[in-house]
Amino acid sequence: MRKLSLLILGAAIGAGSATMVSQTSLLSGMSAVAASADTYRQLSLFGDVFEKVRTDYVEKPEESKLVESAINGMLTSLDPHSSYMDAKSFRDMQVQTRGEFGGLGIEVTMEEGLVKVVTPIDETPASRAGILANDIITHINDEPVQGLNLNQAVDKMRGPVNSSVSLKIQRKEAKDPIEVKLNRETIKVRPVRARVEGDIGVLRVTQFNEQTFEGLRAGIDKLTSDIGADKVAGFVIDLRNNPGGLLDQAIMVSDAFLDRGEIVSTRSRNAEDTQRFSAKAGDLTKGKPLVVLVNGGSASASEIVAGALQDHKRATVLGTRSFGKGSVQTIIPLGGNGAVRLTTARYFTPAGRSIQAKGIDPDIEVLQDIPEELKGKDETKGEAGLRGHLQNGGEKEERGGSSAYIPTDATKDKQLIAAYDLLHGVRKGAANTTTAPN
């Protein structure tokens, strides 16, 4: 069996997917399989239809697009997470998993058709140029942002390192637009944010890219130093609305809090392809109590971490039921023609639980107070709500998604407050034991 590197990729909120990436091409790397005569007849039918469309459609079609659409149609008919990625989508995926790119260092969102700065990242071209939170970017290289979607605007701000880009900015207190010219640098995405809350360390993990474990380790070291090793009451690992990322990072993040035992296993159609991943000795927090926060937007890699720490009784999982993304995809590069993402396995928690279309149920359920205008809009469908999803024990055993709402005001975040209260009351027991699952 070829050795495959494992990843988990988050495509959207709560829709991260466990993924393997093969280093060979689809056609040269896959074993030939004898097709039945009926299959050959169906392939001949496809050829006939393709030729008819190519020659007789009312406008001349782009033949490569026809083939790509046919491939994607075949893959998407299997389940919601199998698909074809063209060359650009594949490159974007690789940028996402590396967690670094040529850019300006601005976290942005879209507001009323314009790009609004959420925050400039410290020590980047944006912060050095004086760009501030709430600035509105109206033009990029003299092209109006109005009419672009967020991804298109972000693509225009990214580019080769040392290349330049000009921005026109509208600032609330400024009468005239501000124009700045910046040189792009290598920007590293910050997947982990650490902060002190009294005697508690909070680690907010937003995705699992190549920077996550190092960010987590650095965050634990800083929090321990800032609070004092003997004064730390515990840590909150906030995985809410984290859609997934690299599998090896999910394993290392889990291992950071475990001394031994299985973390996750992946099982495909062939039993001999089963893989198991176990913890190594060494707990970076020295056994301090842990609370893991999850909600309806926590998927895939997030669920692997939450499931491993829950099964080993290393942490108390608090919040609402997670998304339920429990399948593994293999990404097979096709030379310069993109890649195929194909569902090939399911993953299981240390206790042998498949969370596919079920999710991780928290040990302690805590519901947020939902603003009136968001009621009914705060819940994710969950894996069970996706058309064509892999079944898990029948529909009656499956469970839909839960709320993914997090208040912007931390003083109103009931889940976070409950985590603080729990850590202040817990010194021994479920939150800091490391026994193996039953």
Short mmCIF file of C-alpha atoms in Angstrom, two decimals:
data_model
loop_
_atom_site.label_atom_id
_atom_site.label_comp_id
_atom_site.label_asym_id
_atom_site.label_seq_id
_atom_site.Cartn_x
_atom_site.Cartn_y
_atom_site.Cartn_z
CA MET A 1 0.00 0.00 0.00
CA ARG A 2 1.33 3.47 -0.92
CA LYS A 3 2.10 5.64 2.04
CA LEU A 4 -0.29 8.56 2.22
CA SER A 5 0.03 11.70 4.31
CA LEU A 6 -3.15 12.42 6.24
CA LEU A 7 -4.91 15.73 6.46
CA ILE A 8 -8.24 17.11 7.56
CA LEU A 9 -9.47 20.03 5.57
CA GLY A 10 -12.15 22.50 6.66
CA ALA A 11 -14.02 23.76 3.66
CA ALA A 12 -16.75 25.69 5.46
CA ILE A 13 -18.17 26.17 8.93
CA GLY A 14 -18.70 22.75 10.42
CA ALA A 15 -17.77 20.98 7.21
CA GLY A 16 -14.14 20.09 7.66
CA SER A 17 -13.24 16.69 6.25
CA ALA A 18 -10.61 14.12 7.15
CA THR A 19 -8.37 13.86 4.12
CA MET A 20 -5.41 11.88 2.78
CA VAL A 21 -3.12 13.45 0.16
CA SER A 22 -1.43 11.12 -2.29
CA GLN A 23 1.84 12.25 -3.88
CA THR A 24 1.14 10.40 -7.14
CA SER A 25 -1.16 11.26 -10.00
CA LEU A 26 -4.57 9.67 -10.31
CA LEU A 27 -3.96 7.89 -13.60
CA SER A 28 -0.41 6.68 -13.00
CA GLY A 29 -0.76 5.93 -9.30
CA MET A 30 -4.00 3.96 -9.16
CA SER A 31 -4.16 0.25 -9.95
CA ALA A 32 -6.12 -0.69 -13.04
CA VAL A 33 -9.40 -2.42 -12.24
CA ALA A 34 -11.16 -4.61 -14.75
CA ALA A 35 -14.50 -3.06 -15.63
CA SER A 36 -17.55 -5.06 -16.52
CA ALA A 37 -18.93 -5.06 -20.04
CA ASP A 38 -21.87 -2.99 -18.79
CA THR A 39 -19.49 -0.39 -17.41
CA TYR A 40 -17.76 -0.11 -20.78
CA ARG A 41 -21.15 0.38 -22.43
CA GLN A 42 -21.91 3.21 -20.00
CA LEU A 43 -18.55 4.84 -20.72
CA SER A 44 -19.31 4.59 -24.42
CA LEU A 45 -22.64 6.29 -23.73
CA PHE A 46 -20.80 9.11 -21.97
CA GLY A 47 -18.55 9.50 -25.00
CA ASP A 48 -21.56 9.69 -27.30
CA VAL A 49 -23.23 12.38 -25.17
CA PHE A 50 -19.99 14.36 -24.87
CA GLU A 51 -19.52 14.31 -28.64
CA LYS A 52 -23.13 15.41 -29.22
CA VAL A 53 -22.75 18.34 -26.83
CA ARG A 54 -19.38 19.26 -28.32
CA THR A 55 -20.66 19.40 -31.88
CA ASP A 56 -24.32 20.44 -31.62
CA TYR A 57 -24.76 22.67 -28.55
CA VAL A 58 -26.14 26.10 -29.50
CA GLU A 59 -22.85 27.79 -28.53
CA LYS A 60 -19.37 26.29 -28.77
CA PRO A 61 -18.64 24.86 -25.29
CA GLU A 62 -15.23 24.82 -23.61
CA GLU A 63 -14.39 21.14 -23.83
CA SER A 64 -12.09 21.07 -20.80
CA LYS A 65 -14.90 22.55 -18.69
CA LEU A 66 -17.27 19.85 -19.93
CA VAL A 67 -14.87 17.14 -18.78
CA GLU A 68 -14.27 18.85 -15.41
CA SER A 69 -18.02 19.19 -14.85
CA ALA A 70 -18.56 15.53 -15.71
CA ILE A 71 -15.85 14.47 -13.24
CA ASN A 72 -17.26 16.71 -10.54
CA GLY A 73 -20.77 15.42 -11.17
CA MET A 74 -19.57 11.84 -10.73
CA LEU A 75 -17.79 12.66 -7.47
CA THR A 76 -20.51 14.84 -5.92
CA SER A 77 -23.05 12.08 -6.56
CA LEU A 78 -21.18 9.95 -3.99
CA ASP A 79 -21.39 12.13 -0.86
CA PRO A 80 -21.13 15.83 0.10
CA HIS A 81 -17.36 15.75 0.59
CA SER A 82 -16.12 14.08 -2.60
CA SER A 83 -15.38 16.58 -5.36
CA TYR A 84 -13.06 17.74 -8.11
CA MET A 85 -10.77 20.71 -7.47
CA ASP A 86 -9.47 22.66 -10.42
CA ALA A 87 -5.88 23.92 -10.36
CA LYS A 88 -6.77 27.19 -8.59
CA SER A 89 -8.91 25.49 -5.94
CA PHE A 90 -6.11 23.00 -5.30
CA ARG A 91 -3.57 25.82 -4.90
CA ASP A 92 -5.93 27.64 -2.52
CA MET A 93 -6.29 24.47 -0.46
CA GLN A 94 -2.51 24.11 -0.23
CA VAL A 95 -2.19 27.75 0.93
CA GLN A 96 -4.84 27.10 3.58
CA THR A 97 -3.08 24.03 4.94
CA ARG A 98 0.37 25.69 4.97
CA GLY A 99 -1.03 28.61 6.92
CA GLU A 100 1.23 31.15 5.22
CA PHE A 101 1.02 33.25 2.07
CA GLY A 102 2.24 36.44 0.44
CA GLY A 103 -0.02 39.22 1.70
CA LEU A 104 -0.52 42.31 3.82
CA GLY A 105 -1.51 40.95 7.24
CA ILE A 106 -5.13 42.10 7.55
CA GLU A 107 -8.07 40.10 8.88
CA VAL A 108 -11.11 41.31 6.94
CA THR A 109 -14.83 40.77 6.55
CA MET A 110 -17.44 41.98 4.05
CA GLU A 111 -19.88 44.66 5.14
CA GLU A 112 -22.44 46.31 2.83
CA GLY A 113 -20.47 45.29 -0.24
CA LEU A 114 -17.18 46.73 1.04
CA VAL A 115 -14.19 45.13 2.77
CA LYS A 116 -13.98 46.02 6.46
CA VAL A 117 -10.80 45.53 8.48
CA VAL A 118 -11.39 43.32 11.53
CA THR A 119 -7.85 43.75 12.78
CA PRO A 120 -4.34 44.23 11.37
CA ILE A 121 -1.93 41.46 12.40
CA ASP A 122 0.99 42.66 14.50
CA GLU A 123 4.36 43.17 12.78
CA THR A 124 2.97 43.00 9.23
CA PRO A 125 2.86 45.56 6.38
CA ALA A 126 -0.72 46.47 7.34
CA SER A 127 0.07 47.25 10.98
CA ARG A 128 3.23 49.19 10.07
CA ALA A 129 1.25 51.26 7.57
CA GLY A 130 -1.17 52.28 10.31
CA ILE A 131 -4.24 50.42 9.06
CA LEU A 132 -6.78 50.19 11.88
CA ALA A 133 -9.70 47.99 12.87
CA ASN A 134 -12.99 49.18 11.27
CA ASP A 135 -11.21 50.83 8.32
CA ILE A 136 -13.17 50.33 5.09
CA ILE A 137 -11.14 49.32 2.03
CA THR A 138 -12.88 50.89 -0.97
CA HIS A 139 -10.27 50.34 -3.71
CA ILE A 140 -7.48 47.83 -4.38
CA ASN A 141 -4.95 48.99 -7.00
CA ASP A 142 -7.45 51.72 -8.00
CA GLU A 143 -10.13 49.10 -8.71
CA PRO A 144 -13.37 49.55 -6.72
CA VAL A 145 -14.08 46.78 -4.23
CA GLN A 146 -17.82 47.26 -4.71
CA GLY A 147 -19.08 44.32 -6.76
CA LEU A 148 -16.38 41.89 -5.64
CA ASN A 149 -17.07 39.12 -3.14
CA LEU A 150 -14.78 38.66 -0.13
CA ASN A 151 -12.69 35.90 -1.71
CA GLN A 152 -12.10 37.96 -4.85
CA ALA A 153 -11.02 40.96 -2.76
CA VAL A 154 -8.68 38.81 -0.65
CA ASP A 155 -7.14 37.30 -3.79
CA LYS A 156 -6.34 40.79 -5.05
CA MET A 157 -4.60 41.71 -1.80
CA ARG A 158 -2.54 38.52 -1.77
CA GLY A 159 0.32 38.00 -4.18
CA PRO A 160 4.05 37.33 -4.54
CA VAL A 161 6.28 38.39 -1.65
CA ASN A 162 7.95 41.80 -2.26
CA SER A 163 5.31 42.83 -4.81
CA SER A 164 3.34 46.02 -4.09
CA VAL A 165 -0.35 46.82 -3.77
CA SER A 166 -2.15 50.13 -3.17
CA LEU A 167 -5.25 50.49 -1.01
CA LYS A 168 -7.74 53.32 -0.68
CA ILE A 169 -9.24 53.42 2.80
CA GLN A 170 -12.22 55.24 4.25
CA ARG A 171 -11.83 55.93 7.98
CA LYS A 172 -14.79 57.06 10.03
CA GLU A 173 -13.16 60.11 11.56
CA ALA A 174 -11.28 61.12 8.37
CA LYS A 175 -12.91 63.44 5.82
CA ASP A 176 -10.84 62.30 2.85
CA PRO A 177 -9.89 58.76 1.77
CA ILE A 178 -6.49 57.52 2.90
CA GLU A 179 -4.22 56.00 0.26
CA VAL A 180 -1.43 53.62 1.24
CA LYS A 181 1.04 51.56 -0.78
CA LEU A 182 2.30 48.35 0.82
CA ASN A 183 4.80 45.65 -0.08
CA ARG A 184 3.57 42.12 0.44
CA GLU A 185 5.43 39.89 2.89
CA THR A 186 5.11 36.27 4.02
CA ILE A 187 2.13 36.26 6.38
CA LYS A 188 1.58 33.41 8.80
CA VAL A 189 -2.00 32.72 9.82
CA ARG A 190 -2.46 32.68 13.60
CA PRO A 191 -4.54 29.55 14.24
CA VAL A 192 -4.11 29.81 18.03
CA ARG A 193 -4.79 32.85 20.19
CA ALA A 194 -3.86 32.73 23.86
CA ARG A 195 -5.07 35.03 26.61
CA VAL A 196 -5.10 35.16 30.39
CA GLU A 197 -8.39 35.26 32.31
CA GLY A 198 -7.34 35.60 35.94
CA ASP A 199 -5.79 32.25 36.86
CA ILE A 200 -7.11 30.51 33.72
CA GLY A 201 -5.38 30.19 30.35
CA VAL A 202 -7.66 30.40 27.30
CA LEU A 203 -6.47 28.87 24.00
CA ARG A 204 -8.72 29.72 21.05
CA VAL A 205 -7.93 27.33 18.17
CA THR A 206 -9.55 28.56 14.93
CA GLN A 207 -8.15 26.00 12.47
CA PHE A 208 -5.67 23.15 12.16
CA ASN A 209 -2.95 24.23 9.73
CA GLU A 210 0.81 23.64 9.79
CA GLN A 211 1.25 26.36 12.42
CA THR A 212 -1.30 25.07 14.96
CA PHE A 213 0.71 22.82 17.26
CA GLU A 214 3.62 25.25 17.52
CA GLY A 215 1.12 28.03 18.21
CA LEU A 216 -0.53 25.91 20.90
CA ARG A 217 2.79 25.02 22.55
CA ALA A 218 3.92 28.65 22.52
CA GLY A 219 0.54 29.71 23.92
CA ILE A 220 0.71 27.20 26.78
CA ASP A 221 4.27 28.30 27.63
CA LYS A 222 3.32 31.99 27.63
CA LEU A 223 0.14 31.52 29.66
CA THR A 224 1.97 29.37 32.21
CA SER A 225 4.68 31.99 32.52
CA ASP A 226 2.27 34.94 32.73
CA ILE A 227 0.01 33.32 35.34
CA GLY A 228 2.66 31.34 37.20
CA ALA A 229 2.96 27.57 36.95
CA ASP A 230 1.77 27.04 40.52
CA LYS A 231 -1.15 29.44 40.12
CA VAL A 232 -2.76 28.12 36.91
CA ALA A 233 -6.25 26.81 37.72
CA GLY A 234 -6.60 25.18 34.30
CA PHE A 235 -6.96 25.76 30.58
CA VAL A 236 -9.91 26.32 28.25
CA ILE A 237 -9.43 24.88 24.75
CA ASP A 238 -11.97 26.76 22.62
CA LEU A 239 -12.76 24.76 19.46
CA ARG A 240 -16.09 26.43 18.71
CA ASN A 241 -16.74 27.12 15.00
CA ASN A 242 -13.42 25.46 14.11
CA PRO A 243 -14.13 23.59 10.84
CA GLY A 244 -11.03 21.40 10.78
CA GLY A 245 -7.55 21.24 9.26
CA LEU A 246 -4.54 18.94 9.17
CA LEU A 247 -4.90 15.55 10.81
CA ASP A 248 -1.32 15.44 12.05
CA GLN A 249 -1.96 18.73 13.82
CA ALA A 250 -5.15 17.38 15.42
CA ILE A 251 -3.12 14.40 16.66
CA MET A 252 -0.33 16.60 18.04
CA VAL A 253 -2.80 18.96 19.72
CA SER A 254 -4.48 15.97 21.40
CA ASP A 255 -1.09 14.50 22.31
CA ALA A 256 -0.13 17.80 23.97
CA PHE A 257 -2.50 16.93 26.82
CA LEU A 258 -2.11 13.13 26.92
CA ASP A 259 0.61 10.80 28.21
CA ARG A 260 -0.53 7.60 26.52
CA GLY A 261 -3.35 5.85 24.67
CA GLU A 262 -4.94 5.94 21.23
CA ILE A 263 -5.94 9.32 19.83
CA VAL A 264 -7.83 8.35 16.66
CA SER A 265 -8.10 5.53 14.13
CA THR A 266 -9.08 5.59 10.45
CA ARG A 267 -10.87 2.63 8.88
CA SER A 268 -11.55 2.14 5.18
CA ARG A 269 -13.33 -0.52 3.15
CA ASN A 270 -10.31 -2.83 3.45
CA ALA A 271 -9.49 -3.86 7.02
CA GLU A 272 -5.75 -3.98 6.30
CA ASP A 273 -5.77 -0.24 5.62
CA THR A 274 -6.80 0.62 9.20
CA GLN A 275 -4.42 3.09 10.84
CA ARG A 276 -4.13 3.94 14.55
CA PHE A 277 -2.45 6.99 16.06
CA SER A 278 -1.34 7.01 19.70
CA ALA A 279 -0.08 9.57 22.21
CA LYS A 280 3.51 9.87 23.35
CA ALA A 281 4.53 10.58 26.94
CA GLY A 282 4.53 14.22 28.01
CA ASP A 283 1.64 16.55 28.95
CA LEU A 284 2.52 20.18 28.19
CA THR A 285 0.16 21.41 30.92
CA LYS A 286 1.51 19.01 33.60
CA GLY A 287 -1.95 17.56 34.18
CA LYS A 288 -3.78 20.86 34.74
CA PRO A 289 -7.60 20.66 34.44
CA LEU A 290 -9.00 21.18 30.95
CA VAL A 291 -12.34 22.27 29.54
CA VAL A 292 -12.92 21.88 25.80
CA LEU A 293 -15.59 24.10 24.23
CA VAL A 294 -17.50 22.82 21.18
CA ASN A 295 -20.63 23.83 19.29
CA GLY A 296 -22.45 23.10 16.05
CA GLY A 297 -19.60 24.64 14.06
CA SER A 298 -16.91 22.35 15.53
CA ALA A 299 -16.09 19.74 12.90
CA SER A 300 -13.64 17.08 11.81
CA ALA A 301 -10.21 17.82 13.38
CA SER A 302 -11.96 19.65 16.21
CA GLU A 303 -14.08 16.58 16.88
CA ILE A 304 -11.00 14.35 16.86
CA VAL A 305 -9.42 16.46 19.62
CA ALA A 306 -12.64 16.74 21.64
CA GLY A 307 -13.38 13.02 21.25
CA ALA A 308 -9.88 11.91 22.25
CA LEU A 309 -9.76 14.11 25.37
CA GLN A 310 -13.32 13.12 26.30
CA ASP A 311 -12.75 9.37 25.88
CA HIS A 312 -9.58 9.51 27.97
CA LYS A 313 -11.42 11.57 30.60
CA ARG A 314 -8.67 14.14 30.25
CA ALA A 315 -11.05 17.06 29.72
CA THR A 316 -14.63 18.06 30.32
CA VAL A 317 -16.33 18.83 26.99
CA LEU A 318 -18.77 21.72 27.36
CA GLY A 319 -21.13 23.52 24.98
CA THR A 320 -23.47 22.03 22.37
CA ARG A 321 -23.27 18.97 20.10
CA SER A 322 -20.59 19.18 17.40
CA PHE A 323 -21.16 18.98 13.63
CA GLY A 324 -20.66 15.22 13.12
CA LYS A 325 -18.08 15.11 10.31
CA GLY A 326 -16.53 11.67 10.62
CA SER A 327 -15.34 10.63 7.16
CA VAL A 328 -11.88 10.64 5.59
CA GLN A 329 -11.11 11.96 2.11
CA THR A 330 -8.09 11.16 -0.07
CA ILE A 331 -6.82 14.06 -2.17
CA ILE A 332 -5.10 12.80 -5.31
CA PRO A 333 -3.18 15.45 -7.31
CA LEU A 334 -3.67 15.32 -11.08
CA GLY A 335 -0.43 16.90 -12.24
CA GLY A 336 -1.21 20.47 -13.25
CA ASN A 337 -4.92 19.75 -13.58
CA GLY A 338 -6.08 20.09 -9.99
CA ALA A 339 -6.96 17.18 -7.75
CA VAL A 340 -9.67 14.69 -6.84
CA ARG A 341 -11.07 14.61 -3.31
CA LEU A 342 -12.52 11.14 -2.65
CA THR A 343 -14.10 9.78 0.53
CA THR A 344 -12.12 6.66 1.44
CA ALA A 345 -12.55 5.99 5.17
CA ARG A 346 -14.18 6.94 8.48
CA TYR A 347 -12.39 7.97 11.64
CA PHE A 348 -13.12 6.71 15.16
CA THR A 349 -12.44 8.06 18.65
CA PRO A 350 -10.29 6.05 21.11
CA ALA A 351 -13.40 4.31 22.52
CA GLY A 352 -14.33 3.17 18.99
CA ARG A 353 -17.06 5.77 18.44
CA SER A 354 -17.86 6.92 14.93
CA ILE A 355 -19.17 10.46 15.19
CA GLN A 356 -20.33 10.46 11.55
CA ALA A 357 -23.75 12.18 11.41
CA LYS A 358 -23.91 12.06 15.22
CA GLY A 359 -21.31 14.49 16.52
CA ILE A 360 -19.67 14.75 19.93
CA ASP A 361 -22.18 15.25 22.73
CA PRO A 362 -20.76 17.54 25.43
CA ASP A 363 -20.39 16.27 28.97
CA ILE A 364 -22.12 19.47 30.05
CA GLU A 365 -24.58 21.15 27.69
CA VAL A 366 -24.69 24.93 27.94
CA LEU A 367 -26.96 26.92 25.62
CA GLN A 368 -26.30 30.52 24.68
CA ASP A 369 -28.92 33.27 24.87
CA ILE A 370 -29.72 33.81 21.19
CA PRO A 371 -30.61 37.36 20.09
CA GLU A 372 -34.17 37.60 18.82
CA GLU A 373 -33.08 38.49 15.28
CA LEU A 374 -30.85 35.38 15.06
CA LYS A 375 -33.25 32.79 16.47
CA GLY A 376 -33.67 29.98 13.97
CA LYS A 377 -30.60 31.12 12.06
CA ASP A 378 -27.97 30.11 14.60
CA GLU A 379 -28.08 26.34 14.10
CA THR A 380 -25.99 24.37 11.63
CA LYS A 381 -27.57 21.51 9.70
CA GLY A 382 -24.85 19.19 10.90
CA GLU A 383 -23.54 16.31 8.82
CA ALA A 384 -26.87 14.51 9.19
CA GLY A 385 -28.55 17.42 7.42
CA LEU A 386 -26.35 17.21 4.32
CA ARG A 387 -27.92 15.51 1.34
CA GLY A 388 -26.20 12.25 0.41
CA HIS A 389 -24.14 12.00 3.62
CA LEU A 390 -22.70 8.66 4.73
CA GLN A 391 -25.14 6.82 6.98
CA ASN A 392 -24.22 5.82 10.52
CA GLY A 393 -26.47 3.16 12.01
CA GLY A 394 -29.57 4.39 10.21
CA GLU A 395 -31.38 7.72 10.23
CA LYS A 396 -33.02 7.09 13.59
CA GLU A 397 -29.62 7.02 15.28
CA GLU A 398 -28.36 10.17 13.53
CA ARG A 399 -28.53 13.62 15.03
CA GLY A 400 -28.63 17.04 13.44
CA GLY A 401 -26.51 20.07 14.19
CA SER A 402 -26.71 22.52 17.05
CA SER A 403 -26.26 26.24 17.63
CA ALA A 404 -23.05 27.82 16.36
CA TYR A 405 -23.68 31.23 17.93
CA ILE A 406 -20.93 32.86 20.02
CA PRO A 407 -21.60 36.31 21.50
CA THR A 408 -19.04 38.94 20.54
CA ASP A 409 -19.19 40.22 24.11
CA ALA A 410 -17.30 37.71 26.28
CA THR A 411 -19.27 38.83 29.35
CA LYS A 412 -22.39 37.38 27.68
CA ASP A 413 -20.74 34.13 26.55
CA LYS A 414 -22.48 31.60 28.81
CA GLN A 415 -20.34 28.68 27.61
CA LEU A 416 -17.08 30.47 28.33
CA ILE A 417 -18.33 31.66 31.72
CA ALA A 418 -19.44 28.10 32.57
CA ALA A 419 -15.95 26.85 31.65
CA TYR A 420 -14.37 29.37 34.04
CA ASP A 421 -16.76 28.36 36.81
CA LEU A 422 -16.04 24.68 36.23
CA LEU A 423 -12.28 25.16 36.37
CA HIS A 424 -12.52 27.17 39.55
CA GLY A 425 -14.43 24.28 41.11
CA VAL A 426 -12.39 21.41 39.67
CA ARG A 427 -8.96 20.33 40.85
CA LYS A 428 -9.24 16.55 40.51
CA GLY A 429 -11.47 14.14 38.63
CA ALA A 430 -12.77 14.08 35.09
CA ALA A 431 -11.00 17.24 33.96
CA ASN A 432 -7.48 16.06 34.71
CA THR A 433 -7.36 12.26 34.82
CA THR A 434 -5.59 10.28 32.12
CA THR A 435 -7.10 6.81 32.40
CA ALA A 436 -7.70 4.79 29.26
CA PRO A 437 -11.26 4.61 27.89
CA ASN A 438 -13.45 1.68 28.85
#
